[in-house]
Amino acid sequence: MAAARTLVAPRLAAASTFASLHCLRPLLPSRLAPSPRAALHGSAPRPGPRVALVLSGCGVYDGTELHEASAVLVHLSRGGAEVQIFAPDVPQMHVIDHTKGQPSESESRNVLTESARIARGKITDLAQLSAANHDAAIFPGGFGAAKNLSTFAVDGKDCKVNRDVERVLKEFHTAGKPIGTFFVCPLPGFL
């Protein structure tokens, strides 16, 4: 029994000391805060689900709808998920001047580069997304889904889907993993 106390005491003391540092608690998600039980058994806290968020640019009329993307990010964060953001490295169909709601003929933009605005620069090319490394995939709305992830905005029911988007959807479906898609504002001709 003395040997067990000798082995366990340092871990319990370390956990108690760390747990008593209330100033650090706001900096750590509750799921990462060590518990005396975890210290006793030497086990690490279980990480949250890994979620891939797939963006289609930045801006409701030519990319991802910002409110939808930020709402998803907030709720995933509150739920303890580890989010990795992706977008295809392709040119946007066109650029919309959001102050006028009209195409800007003289501009061209890249979907990955524009999506990086929402991701604060921490973004990965969609070509690198694998269902094997994530528990779920979410596609927020915005006209970019119909313009940059597919040709639905132009071709309607005869549209083509970006090859990486199609591959990702098939991988997650085949693996039986959740795929979240949502569109708050209906696309013309879609509903």
Short mmCIF file of C-alpha atoms in Angstrom, two decimals:
data_model
loop_
_atom_site.label_atom_id
_atom_site.label_comp_id
_atom_site.label_asym_id
_atom_site.label_seq_id
_atom_site.Cartn_x
_atom_site.Cartn_y
_atom_site.Cartn_z
CA MET A 1 0.00 0.00 0.00
CA ALA A 2 2.85 2.37 0.76
CA ALA A 3 4.27 1.72 -2.70
CA ALA A 4 0.93 2.58 -4.30
CA ARG A 5 0.74 5.82 -2.29
CA THR A 6 4.26 6.67 -3.37
CA LEU A 7 3.35 6.21 -7.04
CA VAL A 8 -0.03 7.94 -6.92
CA ALA A 9 0.70 10.84 -4.59
CA PRO A 10 2.77 12.92 -7.06
CA ARG A 11 0.10 12.63 -9.74
CA LEU A 12 -2.71 13.57 -7.39
CA ALA A 13 -0.68 16.48 -6.03
CA ALA A 14 0.06 17.73 -9.55
CA ALA A 15 -3.59 17.46 -10.57
CA SER A 16 -4.77 19.21 -7.41
CA THR A 17 -2.24 22.01 -7.86
CA PHE A 18 -3.17 22.50 -11.51
CA ALA A 19 -6.90 22.33 -10.79
CA SER A 20 -6.53 24.99 -8.12
CA LEU A 21 -5.08 27.50 -10.59
CA HIS A 22 -8.41 29.19 -11.32
CA CYS A 23 -6.70 31.87 -13.40
CA LEU A 24 -5.93 29.23 -16.04
CA ARG A 25 -9.44 27.78 -16.22
CA PRO A 26 -10.80 30.37 -18.69
CA LEU A 27 -7.88 29.56 -21.00
CA LEU A 28 -8.65 25.85 -21.12
CA PRO A 29 -11.74 24.27 -22.59
CA SER A 30 -13.48 22.29 -19.86
CA ARG A 31 -12.86 19.07 -21.77
CA LEU A 32 -9.10 19.65 -21.48
CA ALA A 33 -9.02 20.53 -17.80
CA PRO A 34 -7.24 17.69 -16.02
CA SER A 35 -9.15 15.79 -13.41
CA PRO A 36 -7.63 14.01 -10.44
CA ARG A 37 -9.00 10.76 -11.90
CA ALA A 38 -7.18 11.37 -15.21
CA ALA A 39 -3.97 12.10 -13.34
CA LEU A 40 -4.42 8.95 -11.26
CA HIS A 41 -4.84 6.73 -14.30
CA GLY A 42 -2.43 8.63 -16.53
CA SER A 43 -5.11 9.01 -19.18
CA ALA A 44 -5.53 12.12 -21.28
CA PRO A 45 -8.89 13.84 -21.72
CA ARG A 46 -10.77 12.58 -24.75
CA PRO A 47 -10.69 15.10 -27.61
CA GLY A 48 -13.91 16.28 -29.24
CA PRO A 49 -15.03 15.28 -32.72
CA ARG A 50 -12.97 16.38 -35.71
CA VAL A 51 -15.19 18.30 -38.11
CA ALA A 52 -14.34 19.48 -41.63
CA LEU A 53 -16.00 22.77 -42.58
CA VAL A 54 -16.08 23.27 -46.35
CA LEU A 55 -16.37 26.88 -47.55
CA SER A 56 -17.15 28.24 -51.02
CA GLY A 57 -15.66 31.75 -50.87
CA CYS A 58 -16.57 34.78 -48.76
CA GLY A 59 -19.83 36.65 -49.27
CA VAL A 60 -23.45 35.60 -49.58
CA TYR A 61 -23.80 36.36 -53.31
CA ASP A 62 -20.58 34.79 -54.57
CA GLY A 63 -19.30 32.59 -51.72
CA THR A 64 -20.13 31.29 -48.26
CA GLU A 65 -22.80 33.14 -46.29
CA LEU A 66 -20.86 34.62 -43.38
CA HIS A 67 -23.63 34.33 -40.77
CA GLU A 68 -24.07 30.63 -41.49
CA ALA A 69 -20.33 29.91 -41.38
CA SER A 70 -19.81 31.85 -38.15
CA ALA A 71 -22.87 30.25 -36.50
CA VAL A 72 -21.53 26.79 -37.35
CA LEU A 73 -18.09 27.70 -36.01
CA VAL A 74 -19.52 29.07 -32.74
CA HIS A 75 -21.68 26.03 -32.09
CA LEU A 76 -18.95 23.55 -32.97
CA SER A 77 -16.55 25.40 -30.68
CA ARG A 78 -19.07 25.35 -27.82
CA GLY A 79 -19.56 21.63 -28.40
CA GLY A 80 -15.83 20.96 -28.07
CA ALA A 81 -15.25 20.02 -31.71
CA GLU A 82 -11.91 20.40 -33.40
CA VAL A 83 -12.66 22.19 -36.68
CA GLN A 84 -10.49 22.20 -39.77
CA ILE A 85 -11.56 24.52 -42.60
CA PHE A 86 -11.30 23.61 -46.28
CA ALA A 87 -12.12 25.18 -49.66
CA PRO A 88 -11.35 24.24 -53.25
CA ASP A 89 -8.42 26.02 -54.88
CA VAL A 90 -10.38 27.17 -57.94
CA PRO A 91 -11.40 30.52 -59.46
CA GLN A 92 -14.75 31.92 -58.37
CA MET A 93 -17.49 31.83 -61.02
CA HIS A 94 -17.59 35.63 -60.75
CA VAL A 95 -17.18 38.40 -58.17
CA ILE A 96 -20.24 40.26 -56.88
CA ASP A 97 -20.02 43.84 -55.64
CA HIS A 98 -22.07 43.35 -52.46
CA THR A 99 -22.87 47.08 -52.20
CA LYS A 100 -24.68 46.94 -55.55
CA GLY A 101 -25.60 43.27 -55.79
CA GLN A 102 -24.12 43.18 -59.29
CA PRO A 103 -21.16 41.37 -60.87
CA SER A 104 -17.87 43.21 -60.90
CA GLU A 105 -16.61 42.60 -64.42
CA SER A 106 -13.02 43.69 -63.79
CA GLU A 107 -12.29 41.36 -60.85
CA SER A 108 -11.48 37.70 -60.45
CA ARG A 109 -10.89 35.88 -57.17
CA ASN A 110 -9.90 32.46 -55.90
CA VAL A 111 -12.31 30.43 -53.70
CA LEU A 112 -9.55 29.21 -51.35
CA THR A 113 -8.11 32.71 -50.96
CA GLU A 114 -11.52 34.28 -50.30
CA SER A 115 -12.51 31.52 -47.86
CA ALA A 116 -9.31 32.19 -45.93
CA ARG A 117 -10.91 35.49 -44.81
CA ILE A 118 -13.48 33.52 -42.77
CA ALA A 119 -10.86 31.03 -41.61
CA ARG A 120 -8.49 33.82 -40.55
CA GLY A 121 -5.88 32.30 -42.82
CA LYS A 122 -5.97 28.82 -41.30
CA ILE A 123 -7.39 26.92 -44.27
CA THR A 124 -6.50 23.85 -46.31
CA ASP A 125 -7.09 22.98 -49.96
CA LEU A 126 -10.16 20.74 -50.26
CA ALA A 127 -8.06 18.29 -52.31
CA GLN A 128 -6.38 17.29 -49.02
CA LEU A 129 -9.59 16.50 -47.10
CA SER A 130 -10.04 12.84 -46.24
CA ALA A 131 -13.02 11.31 -44.43
CA ALA A 132 -10.55 9.02 -42.66
CA ASN A 133 -9.25 12.02 -40.66
CA HIS A 134 -12.60 13.58 -39.71
CA ASP A 135 -15.81 12.58 -37.98
CA ALA A 136 -18.17 14.84 -39.97
CA ALA A 137 -18.27 17.38 -42.80
CA ILE A 138 -20.36 20.55 -42.91
CA PHE A 139 -21.09 22.75 -45.93
CA PRO A 140 -22.58 26.16 -44.93
CA GLY A 141 -24.79 27.93 -47.45
CA GLY A 142 -24.42 30.96 -49.64
CA PHE A 143 -24.58 31.25 -53.41
CA GLY A 144 -20.99 29.99 -53.58
CA ALA A 145 -22.34 26.45 -53.16
CA ALA A 146 -24.29 26.89 -56.40
CA LYS A 147 -21.56 28.86 -58.18
CA ASN A 148 -18.19 27.62 -56.91
CA LEU A 149 -18.81 24.12 -55.54
CA SER A 150 -21.05 23.23 -58.47
CA THR A 151 -22.53 24.71 -61.63
CA PHE A 152 -26.09 24.66 -60.24
CA ALA A 153 -26.50 28.45 -60.54
CA VAL A 154 -26.04 28.18 -64.31
CA ASP A 155 -27.05 24.61 -65.19
CA GLY A 156 -29.78 23.85 -62.63
CA LYS A 157 -30.66 20.17 -62.33
CA ASP A 158 -28.07 19.30 -65.01
CA CYS A 159 -25.24 20.80 -62.95
CA LYS A 160 -21.81 19.38 -62.40
CA VAL A 161 -20.26 19.17 -58.92
CA ASN A 162 -16.63 20.14 -58.25
CA ARG A 163 -14.64 16.89 -58.35
CA ASP A 164 -13.20 17.32 -54.84
CA VAL A 165 -16.63 18.16 -53.41
CA GLU A 166 -18.06 15.04 -55.05
CA ARG A 167 -15.18 12.89 -53.77
CA VAL A 168 -15.54 14.23 -50.20
CA LEU A 169 -19.31 13.69 -50.17
CA LYS A 170 -18.91 10.13 -51.44
CA GLU A 171 -16.12 9.35 -48.92
CA PHE A 172 -18.15 10.60 -45.93
CA HIS A 173 -21.31 8.86 -47.17
CA THR A 174 -19.50 5.56 -47.75
CA ALA A 175 -17.92 5.81 -44.28
CA GLY A 176 -21.36 6.44 -42.73
CA LYS A 177 -20.19 9.77 -41.31
CA PRO A 178 -22.49 12.79 -40.93
CA ILE A 179 -22.66 15.38 -43.71
CA GLY A 180 -24.27 18.69 -42.81
CA THR A 181 -25.54 21.03 -45.49
CA PHE A 182 -27.82 23.97 -44.98
CA PHE A 183 -29.09 26.91 -46.90
CA VAL A 184 -31.09 29.54 -45.03
CA CYS A 185 -31.98 31.50 -48.13
CA PRO A 186 -33.38 29.42 -51.00
CA LEU A 187 -31.49 29.47 -54.27
CA PRO A 188 -33.51 30.68 -57.30
CA GLY A 189 -35.16 27.72 -58.98
CA PHE A 190 -34.09 25.34 -56.22
CA LEU A 191 -37.19 25.32 -54.04
#
